[in-house]
Short mmCIF file of C-alpha atoms in Angstrom, two decimals:
data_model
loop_
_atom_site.label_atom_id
_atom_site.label_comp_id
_atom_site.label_asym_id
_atom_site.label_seq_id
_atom_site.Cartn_x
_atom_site.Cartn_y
_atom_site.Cartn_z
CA UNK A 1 4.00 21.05 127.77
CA UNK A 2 1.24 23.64 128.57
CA UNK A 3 -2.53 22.05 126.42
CA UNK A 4 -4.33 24.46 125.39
CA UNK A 5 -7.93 23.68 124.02
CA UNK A 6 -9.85 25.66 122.21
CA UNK A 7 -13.32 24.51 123.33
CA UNK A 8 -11.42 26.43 126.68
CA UNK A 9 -10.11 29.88 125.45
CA UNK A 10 -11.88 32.51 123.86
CA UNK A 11 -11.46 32.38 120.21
CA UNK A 12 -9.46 35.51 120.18
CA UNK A 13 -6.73 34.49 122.39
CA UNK A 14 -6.59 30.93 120.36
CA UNK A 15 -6.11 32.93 117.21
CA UNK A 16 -2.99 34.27 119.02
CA UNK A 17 -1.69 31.35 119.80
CA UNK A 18 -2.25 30.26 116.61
CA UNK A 19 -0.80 32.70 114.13
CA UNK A 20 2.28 33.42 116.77
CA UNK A 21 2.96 29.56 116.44
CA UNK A 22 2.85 28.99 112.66
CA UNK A 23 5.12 31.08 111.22
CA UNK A 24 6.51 32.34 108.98
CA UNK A 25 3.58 32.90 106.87
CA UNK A 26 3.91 33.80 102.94
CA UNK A 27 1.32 36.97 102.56
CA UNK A 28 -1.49 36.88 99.95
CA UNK A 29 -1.70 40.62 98.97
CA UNK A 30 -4.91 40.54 97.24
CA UNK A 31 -6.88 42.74 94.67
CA UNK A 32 -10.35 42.20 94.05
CA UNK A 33 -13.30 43.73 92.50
CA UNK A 34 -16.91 44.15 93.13
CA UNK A 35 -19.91 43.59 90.72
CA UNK A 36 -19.83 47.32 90.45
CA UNK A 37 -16.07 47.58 89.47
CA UNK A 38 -15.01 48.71 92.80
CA UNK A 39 -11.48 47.51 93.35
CA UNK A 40 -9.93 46.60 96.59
CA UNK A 41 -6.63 45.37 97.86
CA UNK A 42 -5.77 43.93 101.34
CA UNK A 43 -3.42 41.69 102.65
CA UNK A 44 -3.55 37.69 103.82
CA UNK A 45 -1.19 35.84 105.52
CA UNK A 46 -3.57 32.77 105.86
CA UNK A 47 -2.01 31.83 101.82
CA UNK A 48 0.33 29.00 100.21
CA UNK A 49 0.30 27.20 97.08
CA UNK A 50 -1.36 23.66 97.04
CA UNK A 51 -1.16 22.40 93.31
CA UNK A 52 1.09 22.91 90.10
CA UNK A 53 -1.06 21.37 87.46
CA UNK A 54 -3.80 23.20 87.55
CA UNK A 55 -1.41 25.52 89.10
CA UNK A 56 -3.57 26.57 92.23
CA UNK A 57 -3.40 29.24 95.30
CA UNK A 58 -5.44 29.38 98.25
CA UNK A 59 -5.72 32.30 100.97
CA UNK A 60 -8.53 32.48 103.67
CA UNK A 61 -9.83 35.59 104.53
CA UNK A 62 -11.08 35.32 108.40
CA UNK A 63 -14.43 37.08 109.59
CA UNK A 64 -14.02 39.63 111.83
CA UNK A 65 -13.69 38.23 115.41
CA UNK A 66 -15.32 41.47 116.92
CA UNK A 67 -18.83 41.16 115.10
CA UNK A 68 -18.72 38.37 112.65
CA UNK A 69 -18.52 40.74 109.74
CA UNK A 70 -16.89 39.27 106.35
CA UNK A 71 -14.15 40.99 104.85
CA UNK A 72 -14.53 43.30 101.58
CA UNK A 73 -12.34 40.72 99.79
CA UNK A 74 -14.55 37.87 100.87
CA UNK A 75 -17.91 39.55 99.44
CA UNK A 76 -15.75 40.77 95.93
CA UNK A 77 -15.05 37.09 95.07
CA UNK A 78 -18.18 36.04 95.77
CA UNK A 79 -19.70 38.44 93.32
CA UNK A 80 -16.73 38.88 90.46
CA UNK A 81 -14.41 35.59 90.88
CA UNK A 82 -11.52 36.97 89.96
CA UNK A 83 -8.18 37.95 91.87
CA UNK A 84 -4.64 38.90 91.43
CA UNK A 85 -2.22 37.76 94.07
CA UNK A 86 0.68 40.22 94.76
CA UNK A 87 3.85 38.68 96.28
CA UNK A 88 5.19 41.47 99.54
CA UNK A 89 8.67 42.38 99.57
CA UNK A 90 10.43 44.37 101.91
CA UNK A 91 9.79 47.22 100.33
CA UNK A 92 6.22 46.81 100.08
CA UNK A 93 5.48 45.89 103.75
CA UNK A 94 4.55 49.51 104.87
CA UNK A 95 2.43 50.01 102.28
CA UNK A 96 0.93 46.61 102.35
CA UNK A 97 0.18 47.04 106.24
CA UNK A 98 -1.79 50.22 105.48
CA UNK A 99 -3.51 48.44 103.25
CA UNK A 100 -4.80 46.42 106.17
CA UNK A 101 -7.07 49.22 107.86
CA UNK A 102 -10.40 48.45 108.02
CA UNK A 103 -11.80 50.72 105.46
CA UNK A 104 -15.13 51.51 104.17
CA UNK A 105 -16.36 48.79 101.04
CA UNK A 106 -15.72 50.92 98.23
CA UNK A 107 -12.56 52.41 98.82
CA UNK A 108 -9.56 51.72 96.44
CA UNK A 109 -6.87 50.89 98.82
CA UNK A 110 -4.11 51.50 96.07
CA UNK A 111 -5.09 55.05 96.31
CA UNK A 112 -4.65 54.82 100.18
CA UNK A 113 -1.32 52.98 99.99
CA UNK A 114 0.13 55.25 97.07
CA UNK A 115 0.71 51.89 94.92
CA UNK A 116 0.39 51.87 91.11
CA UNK A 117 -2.82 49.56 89.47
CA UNK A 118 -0.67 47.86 86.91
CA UNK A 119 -4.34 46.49 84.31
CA UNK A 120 -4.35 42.64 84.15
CA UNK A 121 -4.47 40.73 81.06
CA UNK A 122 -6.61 37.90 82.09
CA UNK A 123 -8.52 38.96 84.84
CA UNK A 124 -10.71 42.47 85.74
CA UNK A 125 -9.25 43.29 88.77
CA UNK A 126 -5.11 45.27 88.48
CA UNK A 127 -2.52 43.77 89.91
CA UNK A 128 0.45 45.85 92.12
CA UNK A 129 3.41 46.95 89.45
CA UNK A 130 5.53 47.33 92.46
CA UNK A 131 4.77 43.96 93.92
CA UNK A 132 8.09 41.52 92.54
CA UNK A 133 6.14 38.95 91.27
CA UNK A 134 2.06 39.19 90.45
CA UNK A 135 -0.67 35.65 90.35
CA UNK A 136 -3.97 36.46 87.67
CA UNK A 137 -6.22 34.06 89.16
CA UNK A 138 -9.77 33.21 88.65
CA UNK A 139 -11.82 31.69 91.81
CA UNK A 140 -13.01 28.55 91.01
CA UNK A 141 -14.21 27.97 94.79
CA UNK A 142 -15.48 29.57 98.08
CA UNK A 143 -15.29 26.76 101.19
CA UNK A 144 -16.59 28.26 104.64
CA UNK A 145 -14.77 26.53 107.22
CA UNK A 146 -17.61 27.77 109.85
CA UNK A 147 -19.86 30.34 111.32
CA UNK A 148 -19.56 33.98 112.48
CA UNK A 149 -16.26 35.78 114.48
CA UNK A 150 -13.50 33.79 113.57
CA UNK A 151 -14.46 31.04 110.65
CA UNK A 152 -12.14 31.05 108.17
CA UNK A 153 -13.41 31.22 103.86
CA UNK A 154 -11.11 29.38 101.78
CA UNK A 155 -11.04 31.07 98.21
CA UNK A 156 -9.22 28.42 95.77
CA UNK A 157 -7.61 30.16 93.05
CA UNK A 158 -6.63 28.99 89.75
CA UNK A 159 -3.41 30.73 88.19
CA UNK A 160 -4.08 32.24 84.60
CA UNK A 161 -0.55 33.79 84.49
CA UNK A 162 2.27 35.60 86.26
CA UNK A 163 3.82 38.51 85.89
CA UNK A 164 7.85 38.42 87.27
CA UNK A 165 10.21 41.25 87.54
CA UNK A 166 13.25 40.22 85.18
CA UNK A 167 14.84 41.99 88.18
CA UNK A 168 14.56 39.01 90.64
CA UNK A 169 15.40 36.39 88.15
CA UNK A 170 19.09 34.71 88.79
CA UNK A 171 21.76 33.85 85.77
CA UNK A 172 19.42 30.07 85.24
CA UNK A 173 16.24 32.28 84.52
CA UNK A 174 14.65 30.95 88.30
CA UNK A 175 13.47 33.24 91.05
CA UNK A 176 16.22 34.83 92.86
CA UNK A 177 15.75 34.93 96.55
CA UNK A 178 18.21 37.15 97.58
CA UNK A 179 16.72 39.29 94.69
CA UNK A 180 13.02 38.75 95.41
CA UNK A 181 13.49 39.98 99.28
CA UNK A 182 10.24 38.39 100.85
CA UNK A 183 8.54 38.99 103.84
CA UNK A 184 6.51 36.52 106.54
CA UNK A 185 4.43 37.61 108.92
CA UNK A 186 4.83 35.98 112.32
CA UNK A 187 2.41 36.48 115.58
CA UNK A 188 1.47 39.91 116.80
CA UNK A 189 2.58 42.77 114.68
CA UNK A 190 6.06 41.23 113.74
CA UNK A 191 7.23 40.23 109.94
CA UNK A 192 10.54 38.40 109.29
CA UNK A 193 12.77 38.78 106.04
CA UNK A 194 13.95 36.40 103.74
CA UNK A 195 17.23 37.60 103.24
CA UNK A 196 20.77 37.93 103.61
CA UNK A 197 22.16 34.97 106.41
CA UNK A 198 18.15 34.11 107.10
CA UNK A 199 18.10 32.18 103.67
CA UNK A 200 20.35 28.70 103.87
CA UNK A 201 20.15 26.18 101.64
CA UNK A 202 19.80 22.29 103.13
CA UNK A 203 20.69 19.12 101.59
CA UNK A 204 17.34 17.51 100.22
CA UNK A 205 16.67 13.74 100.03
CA UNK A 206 18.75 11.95 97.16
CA UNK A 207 17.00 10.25 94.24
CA UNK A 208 17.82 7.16 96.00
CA UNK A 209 16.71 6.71 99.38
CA UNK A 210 18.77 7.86 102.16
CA UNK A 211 19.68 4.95 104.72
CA UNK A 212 18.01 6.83 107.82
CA UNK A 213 19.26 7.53 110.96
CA UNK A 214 18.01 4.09 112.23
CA UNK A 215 20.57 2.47 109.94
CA UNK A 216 24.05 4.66 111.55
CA UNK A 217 26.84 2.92 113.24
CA UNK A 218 25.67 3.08 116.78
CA UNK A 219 28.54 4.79 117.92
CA UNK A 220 27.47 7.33 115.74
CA UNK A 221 23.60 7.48 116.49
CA UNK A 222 24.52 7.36 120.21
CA UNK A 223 26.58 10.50 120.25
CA UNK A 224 27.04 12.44 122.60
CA UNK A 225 28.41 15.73 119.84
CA UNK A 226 26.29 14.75 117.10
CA UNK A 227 22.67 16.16 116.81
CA UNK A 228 19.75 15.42 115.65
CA UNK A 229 20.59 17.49 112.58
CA UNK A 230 24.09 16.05 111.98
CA UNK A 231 22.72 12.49 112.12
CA UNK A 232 20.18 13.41 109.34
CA UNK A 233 22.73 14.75 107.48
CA UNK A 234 25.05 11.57 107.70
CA UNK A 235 21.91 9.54 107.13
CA UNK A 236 21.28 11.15 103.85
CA UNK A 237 23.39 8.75 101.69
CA UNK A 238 22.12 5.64 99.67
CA UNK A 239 24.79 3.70 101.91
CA UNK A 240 27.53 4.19 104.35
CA UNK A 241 30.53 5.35 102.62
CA UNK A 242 33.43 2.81 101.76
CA UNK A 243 37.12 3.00 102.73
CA UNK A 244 37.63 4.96 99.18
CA UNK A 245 36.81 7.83 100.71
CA UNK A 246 38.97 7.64 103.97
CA UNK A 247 42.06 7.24 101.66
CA UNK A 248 40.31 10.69 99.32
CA UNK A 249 40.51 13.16 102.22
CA UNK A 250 43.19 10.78 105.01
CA UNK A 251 45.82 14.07 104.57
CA UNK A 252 43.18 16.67 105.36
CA UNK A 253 44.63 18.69 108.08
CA UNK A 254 41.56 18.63 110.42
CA UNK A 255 41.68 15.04 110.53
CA UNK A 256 45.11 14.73 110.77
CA UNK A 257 45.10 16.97 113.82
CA UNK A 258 42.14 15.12 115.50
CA UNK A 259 43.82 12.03 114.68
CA UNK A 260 47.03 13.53 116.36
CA UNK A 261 45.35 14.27 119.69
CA UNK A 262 43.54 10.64 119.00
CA UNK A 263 46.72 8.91 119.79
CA UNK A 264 48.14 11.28 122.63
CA UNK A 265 44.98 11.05 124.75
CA UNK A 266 42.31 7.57 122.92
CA UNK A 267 40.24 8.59 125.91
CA UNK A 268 39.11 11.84 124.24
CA UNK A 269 38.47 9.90 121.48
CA UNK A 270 35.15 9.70 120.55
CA UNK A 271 34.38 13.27 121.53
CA UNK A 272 37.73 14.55 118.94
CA UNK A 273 36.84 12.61 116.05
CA UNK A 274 32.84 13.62 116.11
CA UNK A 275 33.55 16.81 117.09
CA UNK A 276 36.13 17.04 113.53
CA UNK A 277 32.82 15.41 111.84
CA UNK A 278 30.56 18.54 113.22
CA UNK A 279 32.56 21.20 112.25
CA UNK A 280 32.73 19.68 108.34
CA UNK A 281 28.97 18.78 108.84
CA UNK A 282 28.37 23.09 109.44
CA UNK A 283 30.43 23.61 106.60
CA UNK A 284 28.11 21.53 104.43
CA UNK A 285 31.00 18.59 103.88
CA UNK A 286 29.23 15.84 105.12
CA UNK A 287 31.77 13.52 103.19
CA UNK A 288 34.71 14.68 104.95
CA UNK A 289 33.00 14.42 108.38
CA UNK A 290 32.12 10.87 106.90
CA UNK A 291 35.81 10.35 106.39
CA UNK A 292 36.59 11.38 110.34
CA UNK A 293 34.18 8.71 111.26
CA UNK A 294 35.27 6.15 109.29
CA UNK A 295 38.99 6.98 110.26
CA UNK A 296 38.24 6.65 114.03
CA UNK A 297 36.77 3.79 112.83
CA UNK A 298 40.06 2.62 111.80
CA UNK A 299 41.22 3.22 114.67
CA UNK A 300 39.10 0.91 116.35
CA UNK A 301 36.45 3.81 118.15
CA UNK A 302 33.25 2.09 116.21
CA UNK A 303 32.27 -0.93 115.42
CA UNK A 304 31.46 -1.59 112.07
CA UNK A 305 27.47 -2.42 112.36
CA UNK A 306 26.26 -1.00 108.72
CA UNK A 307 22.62 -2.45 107.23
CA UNK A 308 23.56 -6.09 106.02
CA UNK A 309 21.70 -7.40 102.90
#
């Protein structure tokens, strides 16, 4: 592994490393407002959410590597401490890039990026109407994180209320993500899109604890098919399935076949019945690649070594 340190690169090429390395990034597409009711809107993909209740943003705009300068945002908060956070679609992402240009303080980048001021009912400052889903915020707090080119200015930001396009809500009233299209930005001048085969949907931790891959059937942990990622997946139960479910899915006809080429060649063995488990694990049906293990199991492959009481 190449160590890189920053006390030994310039702080420029550090920020490249950086932002190319912790991705994707959600992007803050903020409008703020001067004392003098200037308005501005620019883009920041230093942004996540950090609490529910208060329900809370954050986004850190960066001074200006080149001179040390703060950003137009950075000086609006500090004056009027109010935002509106604009989620970026696809659709919005050449607009919201133009949006990035360095222009003069006082000049309404909505006007320069052709997108509508939509007025905000809790806060001064519009949010975007085109932008799917739209944060009123107030700031509650400015952290500097250092000095001059490079320091980063937290700006903590406490949700008043949310505007949603009905359009991106699914049939249980939630955010859509198909519908809502996002955008990340990753290092250099790349984005990445949230949609189509780029969203997947994992298997999260059950309400009772999963046994860990620690706690597999060595046979199993040891494999030589199985990854990483398949072990966490078989690890994910509260225990290690019972023969109830060999007898549920014994007449499945991938099993059958695996166990068919089991008893014409045992030395293939382990590699058949794990490689039956994989292809049900990439289908998302961990508990018939459960049953394949526990059949070849059967069959004498594994010993039986589950977490005793």
């Amino acid at each position: 592994m190449k160590i890189i340190r920053p006390s030994e690169v310039s702080t420029q090429d550090f920020y490249r490393y950086m932002i190319s390395a912790v991705v994707p990034r959600p992007i803050a597409f903020v409008s703020s407002m001067s004392a003098e009711g200037k308005v501005n809107l620019s883009p920041y993909s230093f942004f996540n959410a950090v609490s529910s209740k208060p329900p809370v943003l954050i986004f850190a705009p960066v001074n200006s590597v080149r001179n040390g300068n703060t950003k137009n945002t950075l000086d609006n908060v500090r004056e009027y401490p109010e935002v509106t956070i604009n989620i970026v679609n696809h659709a919005l992402v050449e607009q919201m890039s133009l949006t990035s240009t360095a222009y003069e303080k006082g000049v309404n980048e909505f006007t320069k990026a052709g997108l509508t001021e939509a007025p905000s009912e809790a806060v001064r400052p519009p949010y975007v109407a085109e932008s799917p889903v739209a944060f009123e915020c107030k700031v509650t707090q400015v952290l500097p994180l250092g000095e001059g080119g490079g320091a980063g200015n937290i700006v903590i930001c406490e949700v008043l209320l949310v505007h949603v396009n009905e359009d991106i809500l699914g049939e249980d009233g939630a955010i859509d993500p198909f519908q809502l299209d996002a955008v990340g930005r990753m290092g250099g001048s790349a984005y990445c899109r949230a949609s189509g085969n780029a969203i997947f949907e994992t298997l999260r931790p059950a309400r009772e604890k999963g046994i860990g891959v620690d706690q597999l059937p060595e046979a199993i942990r040891t494999s030589t098919v199985l990854s990483g990622s398949d072990l966490a997946k078989l690890a994910n139960v509260p225990q290690i399935p019972n023969g109830d479910l060999v007898q549920r899915y014994r007449n499945e006809s991938t099993i059958q076949a695996a166990l068919m080429r089991y008893e014409q060649d045992a030395s293939y063995s382990p590699e058949i019945m794990h490689w039956a488990a994989k292809n049900y694990l990439a289908r998302g049906e961990t508990d018939k690649a459960w049953a394949a293990l526990l059949m070849s199991n059967e069959k004498g492959e594994t010993e039986d070594r589950s977490p005793k009481n």
